[in-house]
Short mmCIF file of C-alpha atoms in Angstrom, two decimals:
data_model
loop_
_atom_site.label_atom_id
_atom_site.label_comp_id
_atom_site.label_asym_id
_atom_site.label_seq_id
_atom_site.Cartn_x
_atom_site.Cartn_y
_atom_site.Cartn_z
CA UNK A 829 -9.16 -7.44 12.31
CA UNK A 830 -8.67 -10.11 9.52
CA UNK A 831 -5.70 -8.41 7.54
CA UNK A 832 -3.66 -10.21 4.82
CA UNK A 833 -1.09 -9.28 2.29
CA UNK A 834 -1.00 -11.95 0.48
CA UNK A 835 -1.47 -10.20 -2.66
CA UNK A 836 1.97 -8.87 -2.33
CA UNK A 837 3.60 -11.88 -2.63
CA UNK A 838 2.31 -13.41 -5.67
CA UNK A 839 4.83 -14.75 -8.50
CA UNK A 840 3.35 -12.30 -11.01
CA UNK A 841 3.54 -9.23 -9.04
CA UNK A 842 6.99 -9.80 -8.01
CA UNK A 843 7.98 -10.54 -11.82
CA UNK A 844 5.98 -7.15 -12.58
CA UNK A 845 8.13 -5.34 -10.04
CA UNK A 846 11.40 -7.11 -11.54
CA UNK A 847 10.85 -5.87 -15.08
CA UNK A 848 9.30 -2.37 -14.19
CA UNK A 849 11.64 -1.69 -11.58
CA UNK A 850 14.80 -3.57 -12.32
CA UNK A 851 15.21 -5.40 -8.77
CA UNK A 852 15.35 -8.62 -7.86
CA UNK A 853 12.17 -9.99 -5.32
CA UNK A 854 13.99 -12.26 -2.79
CA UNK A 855 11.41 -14.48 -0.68
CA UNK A 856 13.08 -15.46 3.07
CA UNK A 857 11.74 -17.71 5.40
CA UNK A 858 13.30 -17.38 8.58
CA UNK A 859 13.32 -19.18 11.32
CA UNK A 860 15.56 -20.55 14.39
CA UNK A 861 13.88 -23.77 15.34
CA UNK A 862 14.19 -26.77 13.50
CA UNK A 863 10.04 -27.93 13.83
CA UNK A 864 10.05 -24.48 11.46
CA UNK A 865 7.69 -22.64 13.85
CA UNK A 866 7.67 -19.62 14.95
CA UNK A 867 9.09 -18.53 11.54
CA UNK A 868 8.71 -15.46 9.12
CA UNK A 869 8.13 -15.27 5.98
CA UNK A 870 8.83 -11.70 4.04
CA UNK A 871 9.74 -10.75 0.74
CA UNK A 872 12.06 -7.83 -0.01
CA UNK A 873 13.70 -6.80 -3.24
CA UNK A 874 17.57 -6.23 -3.94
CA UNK A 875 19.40 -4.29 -6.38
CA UNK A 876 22.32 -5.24 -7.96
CA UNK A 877 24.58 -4.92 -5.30
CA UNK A 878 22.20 -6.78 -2.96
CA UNK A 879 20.81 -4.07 -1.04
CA UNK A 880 17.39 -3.78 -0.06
CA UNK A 881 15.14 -1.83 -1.74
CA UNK A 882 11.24 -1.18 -2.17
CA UNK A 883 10.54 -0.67 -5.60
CA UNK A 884 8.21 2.66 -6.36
CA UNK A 885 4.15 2.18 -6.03
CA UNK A 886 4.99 -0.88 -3.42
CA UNK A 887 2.74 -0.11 0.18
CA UNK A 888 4.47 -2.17 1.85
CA UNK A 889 7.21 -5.28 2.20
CA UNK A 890 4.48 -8.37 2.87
CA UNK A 891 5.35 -10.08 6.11
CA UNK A 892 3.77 -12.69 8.00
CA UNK A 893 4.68 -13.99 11.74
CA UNK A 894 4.67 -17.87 11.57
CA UNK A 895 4.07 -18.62 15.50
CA UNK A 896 3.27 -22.17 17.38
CA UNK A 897 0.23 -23.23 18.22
CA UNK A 898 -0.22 -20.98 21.76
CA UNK A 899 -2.40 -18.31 22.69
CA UNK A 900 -0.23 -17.32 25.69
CA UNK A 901 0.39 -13.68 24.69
CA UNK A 902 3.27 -13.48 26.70
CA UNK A 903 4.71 -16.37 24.76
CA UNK A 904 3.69 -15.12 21.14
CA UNK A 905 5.57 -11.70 21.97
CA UNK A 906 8.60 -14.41 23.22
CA UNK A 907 8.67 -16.08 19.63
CA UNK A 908 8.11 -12.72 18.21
CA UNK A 909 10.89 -11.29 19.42
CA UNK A 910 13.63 -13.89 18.68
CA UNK A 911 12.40 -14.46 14.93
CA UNK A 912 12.29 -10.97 14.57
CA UNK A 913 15.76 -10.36 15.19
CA UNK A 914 16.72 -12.91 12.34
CA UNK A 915 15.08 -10.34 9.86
CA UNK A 916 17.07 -7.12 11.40
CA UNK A 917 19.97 -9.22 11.36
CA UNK A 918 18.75 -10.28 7.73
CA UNK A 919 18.33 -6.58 6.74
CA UNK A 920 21.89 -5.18 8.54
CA UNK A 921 23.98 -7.86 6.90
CA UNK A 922 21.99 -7.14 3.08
CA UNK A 923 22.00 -2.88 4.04
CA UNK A 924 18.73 -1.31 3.39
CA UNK A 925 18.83 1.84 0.97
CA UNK A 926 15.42 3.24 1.22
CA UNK A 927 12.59 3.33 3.50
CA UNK A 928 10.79 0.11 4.16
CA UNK A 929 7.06 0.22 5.27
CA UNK A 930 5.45 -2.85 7.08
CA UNK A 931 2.51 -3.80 6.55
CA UNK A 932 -0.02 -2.95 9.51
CA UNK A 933 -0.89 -6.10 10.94
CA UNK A 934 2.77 -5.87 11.76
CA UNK A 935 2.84 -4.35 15.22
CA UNK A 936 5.95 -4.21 17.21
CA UNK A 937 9.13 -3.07 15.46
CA UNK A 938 11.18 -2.61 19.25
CA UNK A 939 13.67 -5.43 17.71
CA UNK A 940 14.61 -2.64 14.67
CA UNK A 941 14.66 -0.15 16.92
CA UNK A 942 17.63 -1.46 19.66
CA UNK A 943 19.52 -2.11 16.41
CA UNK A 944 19.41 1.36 15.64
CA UNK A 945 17.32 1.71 13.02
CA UNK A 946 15.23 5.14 12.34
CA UNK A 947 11.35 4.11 12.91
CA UNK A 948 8.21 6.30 11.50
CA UNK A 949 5.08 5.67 12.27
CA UNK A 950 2.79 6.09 9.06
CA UNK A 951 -1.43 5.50 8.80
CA UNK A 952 -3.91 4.23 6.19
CA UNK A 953 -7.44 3.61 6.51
CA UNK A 954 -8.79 -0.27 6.77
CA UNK A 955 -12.15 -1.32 5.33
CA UNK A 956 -13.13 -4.49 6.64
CA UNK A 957 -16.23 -6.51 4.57
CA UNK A 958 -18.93 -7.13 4.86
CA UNK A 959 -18.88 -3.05 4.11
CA UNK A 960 -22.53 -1.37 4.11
CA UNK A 961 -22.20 2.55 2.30
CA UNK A 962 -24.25 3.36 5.72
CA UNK A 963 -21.75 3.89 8.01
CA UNK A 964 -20.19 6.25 5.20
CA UNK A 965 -20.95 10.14 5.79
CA UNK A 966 -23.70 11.29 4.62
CA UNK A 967 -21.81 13.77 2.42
CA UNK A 968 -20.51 10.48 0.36
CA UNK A 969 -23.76 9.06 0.10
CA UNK A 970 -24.61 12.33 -1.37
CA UNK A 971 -22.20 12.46 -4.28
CA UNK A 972 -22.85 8.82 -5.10
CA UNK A 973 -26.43 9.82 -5.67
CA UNK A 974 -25.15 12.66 -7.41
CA UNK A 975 -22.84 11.53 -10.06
CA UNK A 976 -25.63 8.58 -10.60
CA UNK A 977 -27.93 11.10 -11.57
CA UNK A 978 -25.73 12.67 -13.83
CA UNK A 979 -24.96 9.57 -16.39
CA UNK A 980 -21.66 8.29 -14.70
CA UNK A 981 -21.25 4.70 -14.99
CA UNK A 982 -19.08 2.45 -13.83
CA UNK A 983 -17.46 -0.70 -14.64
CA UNK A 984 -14.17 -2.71 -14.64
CA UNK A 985 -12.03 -2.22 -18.08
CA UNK A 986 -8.76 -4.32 -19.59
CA UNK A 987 -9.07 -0.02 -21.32
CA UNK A 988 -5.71 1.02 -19.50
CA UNK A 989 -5.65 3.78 -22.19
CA UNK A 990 -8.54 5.30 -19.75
CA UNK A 991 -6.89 4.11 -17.06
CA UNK A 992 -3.72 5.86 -17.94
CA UNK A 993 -5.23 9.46 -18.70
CA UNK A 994 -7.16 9.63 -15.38
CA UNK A 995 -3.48 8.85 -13.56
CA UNK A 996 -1.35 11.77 -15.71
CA UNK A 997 -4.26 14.22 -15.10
CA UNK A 998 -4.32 13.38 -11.15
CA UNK A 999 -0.34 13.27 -11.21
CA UNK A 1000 0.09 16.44 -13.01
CA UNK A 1001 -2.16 18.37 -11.10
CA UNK A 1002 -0.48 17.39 -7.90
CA UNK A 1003 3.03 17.49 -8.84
CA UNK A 1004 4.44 14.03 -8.83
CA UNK A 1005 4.44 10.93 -11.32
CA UNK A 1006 3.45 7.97 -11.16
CA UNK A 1007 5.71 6.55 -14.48
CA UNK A 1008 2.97 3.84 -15.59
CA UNK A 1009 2.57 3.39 -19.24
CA UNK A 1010 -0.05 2.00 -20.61
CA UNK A 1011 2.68 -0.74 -21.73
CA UNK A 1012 3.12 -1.37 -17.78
CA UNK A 1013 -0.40 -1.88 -16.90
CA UNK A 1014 -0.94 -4.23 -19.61
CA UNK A 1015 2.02 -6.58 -18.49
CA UNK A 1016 0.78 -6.06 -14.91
CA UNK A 1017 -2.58 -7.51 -15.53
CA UNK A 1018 -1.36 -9.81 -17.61
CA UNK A 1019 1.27 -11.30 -15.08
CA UNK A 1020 -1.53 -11.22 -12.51
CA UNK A 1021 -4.69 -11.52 -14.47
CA UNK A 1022 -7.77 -9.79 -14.50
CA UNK A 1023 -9.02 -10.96 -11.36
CA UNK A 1024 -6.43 -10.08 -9.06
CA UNK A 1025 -5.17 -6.94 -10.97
CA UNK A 1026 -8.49 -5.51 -11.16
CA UNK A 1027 -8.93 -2.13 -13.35
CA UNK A 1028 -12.10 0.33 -12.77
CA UNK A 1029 -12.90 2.66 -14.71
CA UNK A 1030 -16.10 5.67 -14.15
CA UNK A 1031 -17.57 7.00 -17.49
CA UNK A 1032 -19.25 10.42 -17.65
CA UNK A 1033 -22.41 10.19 -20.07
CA UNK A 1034 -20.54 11.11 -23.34
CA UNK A 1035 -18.04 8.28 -22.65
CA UNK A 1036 -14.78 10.47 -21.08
CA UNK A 1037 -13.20 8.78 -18.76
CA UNK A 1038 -13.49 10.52 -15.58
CA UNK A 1039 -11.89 8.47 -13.07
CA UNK A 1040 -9.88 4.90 -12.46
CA UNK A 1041 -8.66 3.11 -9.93
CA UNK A 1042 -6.57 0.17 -9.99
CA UNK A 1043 -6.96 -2.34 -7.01
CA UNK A 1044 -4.75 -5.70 -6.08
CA UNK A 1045 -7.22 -8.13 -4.56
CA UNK A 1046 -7.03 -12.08 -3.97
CA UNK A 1047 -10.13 -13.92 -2.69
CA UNK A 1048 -9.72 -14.30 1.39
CA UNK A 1049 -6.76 -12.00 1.29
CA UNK A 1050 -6.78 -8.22 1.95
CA UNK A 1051 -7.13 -6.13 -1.18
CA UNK A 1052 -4.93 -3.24 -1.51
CA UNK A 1053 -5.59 0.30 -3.22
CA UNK A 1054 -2.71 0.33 -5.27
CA UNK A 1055 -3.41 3.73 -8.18
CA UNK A 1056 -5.90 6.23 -8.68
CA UNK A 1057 -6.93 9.38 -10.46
CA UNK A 1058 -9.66 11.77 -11.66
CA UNK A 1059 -9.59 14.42 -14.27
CA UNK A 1060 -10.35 17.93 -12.93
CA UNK A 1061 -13.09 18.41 -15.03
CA UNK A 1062 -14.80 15.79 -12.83
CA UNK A 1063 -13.41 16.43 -9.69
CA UNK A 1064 -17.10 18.12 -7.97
CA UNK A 1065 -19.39 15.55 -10.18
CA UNK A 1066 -19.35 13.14 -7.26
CA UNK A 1067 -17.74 10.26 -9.71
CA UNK A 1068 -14.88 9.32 -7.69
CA UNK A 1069 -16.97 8.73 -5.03
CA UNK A 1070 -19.31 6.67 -7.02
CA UNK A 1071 -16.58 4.53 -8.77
CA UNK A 1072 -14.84 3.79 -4.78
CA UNK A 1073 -19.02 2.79 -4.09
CA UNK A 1074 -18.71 0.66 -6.91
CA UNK A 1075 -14.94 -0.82 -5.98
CA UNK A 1076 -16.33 -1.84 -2.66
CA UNK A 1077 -19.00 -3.94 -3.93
CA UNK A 1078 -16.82 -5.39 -6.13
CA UNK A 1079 -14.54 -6.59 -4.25
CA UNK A 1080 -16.95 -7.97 -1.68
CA UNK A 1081 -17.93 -9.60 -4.15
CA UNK A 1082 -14.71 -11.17 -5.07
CA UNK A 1083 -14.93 -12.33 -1.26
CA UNK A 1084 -11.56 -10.65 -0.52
CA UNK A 1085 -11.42 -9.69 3.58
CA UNK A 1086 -10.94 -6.07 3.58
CA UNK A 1087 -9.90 -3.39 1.75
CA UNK A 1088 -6.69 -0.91 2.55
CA UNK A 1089 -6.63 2.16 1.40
CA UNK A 1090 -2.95 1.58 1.54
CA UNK A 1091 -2.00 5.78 2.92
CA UNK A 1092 -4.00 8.53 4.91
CA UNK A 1093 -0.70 10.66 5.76
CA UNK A 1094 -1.66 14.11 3.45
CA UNK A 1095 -4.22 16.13 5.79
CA UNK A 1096 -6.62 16.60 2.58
CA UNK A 1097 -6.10 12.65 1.06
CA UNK A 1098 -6.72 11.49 4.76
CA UNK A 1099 -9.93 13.52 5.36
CA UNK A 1100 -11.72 12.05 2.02
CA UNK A 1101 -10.95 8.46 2.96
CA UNK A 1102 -11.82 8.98 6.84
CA UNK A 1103 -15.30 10.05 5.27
CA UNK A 1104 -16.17 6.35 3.93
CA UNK A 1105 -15.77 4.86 8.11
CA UNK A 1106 -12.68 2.84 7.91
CA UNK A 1107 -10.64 2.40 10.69
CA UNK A 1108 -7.87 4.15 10.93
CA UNK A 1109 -4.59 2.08 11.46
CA UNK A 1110 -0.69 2.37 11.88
CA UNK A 1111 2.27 0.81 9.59
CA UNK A 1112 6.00 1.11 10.57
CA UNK A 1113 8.40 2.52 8.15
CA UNK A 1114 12.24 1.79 8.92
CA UNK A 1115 15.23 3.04 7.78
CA UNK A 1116 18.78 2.41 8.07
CA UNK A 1117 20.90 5.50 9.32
CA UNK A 1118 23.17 6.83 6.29
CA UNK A 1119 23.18 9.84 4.06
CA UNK A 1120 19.51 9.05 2.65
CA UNK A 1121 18.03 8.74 6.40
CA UNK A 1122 19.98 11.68 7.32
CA UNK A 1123 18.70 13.74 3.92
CA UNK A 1124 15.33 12.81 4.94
CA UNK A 1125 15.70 13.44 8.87
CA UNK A 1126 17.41 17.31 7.30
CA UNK A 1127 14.32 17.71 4.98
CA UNK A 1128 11.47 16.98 7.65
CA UNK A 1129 13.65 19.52 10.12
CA UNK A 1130 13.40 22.09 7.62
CA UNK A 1131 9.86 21.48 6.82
CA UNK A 1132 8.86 21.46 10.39
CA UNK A 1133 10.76 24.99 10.38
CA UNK A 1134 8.81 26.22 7.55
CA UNK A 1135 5.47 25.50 9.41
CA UNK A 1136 6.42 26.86 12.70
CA UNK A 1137 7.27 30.26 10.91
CA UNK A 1138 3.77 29.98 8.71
CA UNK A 1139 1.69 29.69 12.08
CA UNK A 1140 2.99 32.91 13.70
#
């Protein structure tokens, strides 16, 4: 499976994630040998004591494995495993304060692990192109045709007005926020431009905005699903269904490789993506053991009390 971040590591969304978020983006390319190969290449952000941190609304840290020109697997997991230990050694000397998720085509994190860092295993759903609605369920195909017949249209916007009140309804509904202004958005697609920070937008028939979705997409690069949300009032009219149809196509379009969903890990958010026939795949989260990890570890205890006691 062709999966690329590059997206992630793109001057202007690393400015928008200095300004937003008040961290610095670091880019490190690591490697042990002086031809350069194998190598890594990451970027991570730091705060102002130099700690690592991932800003809010970031999927992952992009990181790419740089190897030589082999295909002895035994040797690629060889070169792995040495660079790999310059970035643990990278992160231990820097300190880490929150969790930091790889991105999936990253698939051994053993060298974090014998150093003692806390590793989760987290999901998201992949959509690779060329994408046909077909091998969606039929229950998807259903509420496309639905909302179609109903007036909803759809169609990419620089609106983030529209984009804005389809997030706050989603986010209040659900208990969290996602602290975008409309400010924000515009100095995000401005940084990135229109065709990389790429805002939808689906329109009931008396023009309300119903539902948005903002995607980060770069031709022959993965795109990822970066913010969404749908107003109640339109949550059975089928619309956010049609505007993912219409996403899709778009971005097939824009001949990126794939599409990820970037998160399946709330049984009811995981269900409606599995529906469109993505493949399911893994992403590492690490953390480095202090009082956050051990907050966290005291949290997901408690929770995992909670749902014992609610199944009796």
């Amino acid at each position: 499976m062709n999966m690329d971040y590059k997206v992630l590591t793109l001057d202007g969304w690393l400015e928008f994630n200095r300004i937003k978020w008040g961290l610095s983006p670091v880019r490190l390319s690591l490697s042990d040998s002086e031809s350069q190969r194998p190598a890594v290449e990451l970027v991570v952000y730091t705060d102002r004591e130099g700690r690592i941190k991932t800003p809010k609304l970031n999927p992952y840290i992009p990181m790419t494995f740089l190897p030589t020109d082999t295909k002895s697997a035994s040797r690629l997991e060889r070169q792995w495993l040495s660079i790999s230990e310059l970035v643990v050694e990278e992160f231990r000397k820097r300190g880490v304060i929150n969790a930091i998720s790889f991105p999936p085509s990253i698939v051994d994190v053993r060298p974090w692990t014998w150093r003692g860092f806390q590793v989760t295993v987290r999901y998201s759903y992949y959509i690779e192109f060329p994408y046909d609605i077909a091998v969606a369920e039929g229950s998807i195909r259903k509420h496309v045709k639905k909302a179609a017949k109903l007036g909803y249209i759809c169609e990419r916007t620089s609106q983030m007005g529209d984009i804005v009140d389809c997030l706050k309804d989603t986010a209040e509904r659900q208990g969290f926020d996602y602290r975008l202004s409309i400010e924000d958005l515009e100095i995000c697609q401005q940084l990135l431009s229109s065709e990389i920070f790429r805002a939808y937008v689906c329109y009931a028939s008396n023009g309300d905005a119903a539902s948005a979705r903002i995607v980060l997409a770069y031709p022959g690069a993965s795109a990822v699903d970066w913010v969404a949300g749908t107003k109640q009032e339109h949550l059975s009219s089928g619309c956010t269904q049609l505007l993912i149809s219409y996403v899709l196509e778009d971005l097939q379009n824009a001949r990126v490789c794939g599409f990820d969903y970037a998160g399946a890990n709330i049984p009811s958010v995981a269900a409606a993506k599995a529906t469109w026939g993505g493949q399911l795949v893994p992403f590492y989260t690490i953390r480095q053991p202090n009082a956050r990890a051990f907050a966290h570890y005291i949290l997901d205890s408690w929770r995992f009390v909670l749902e014992k006691k609610r199944r009796k």
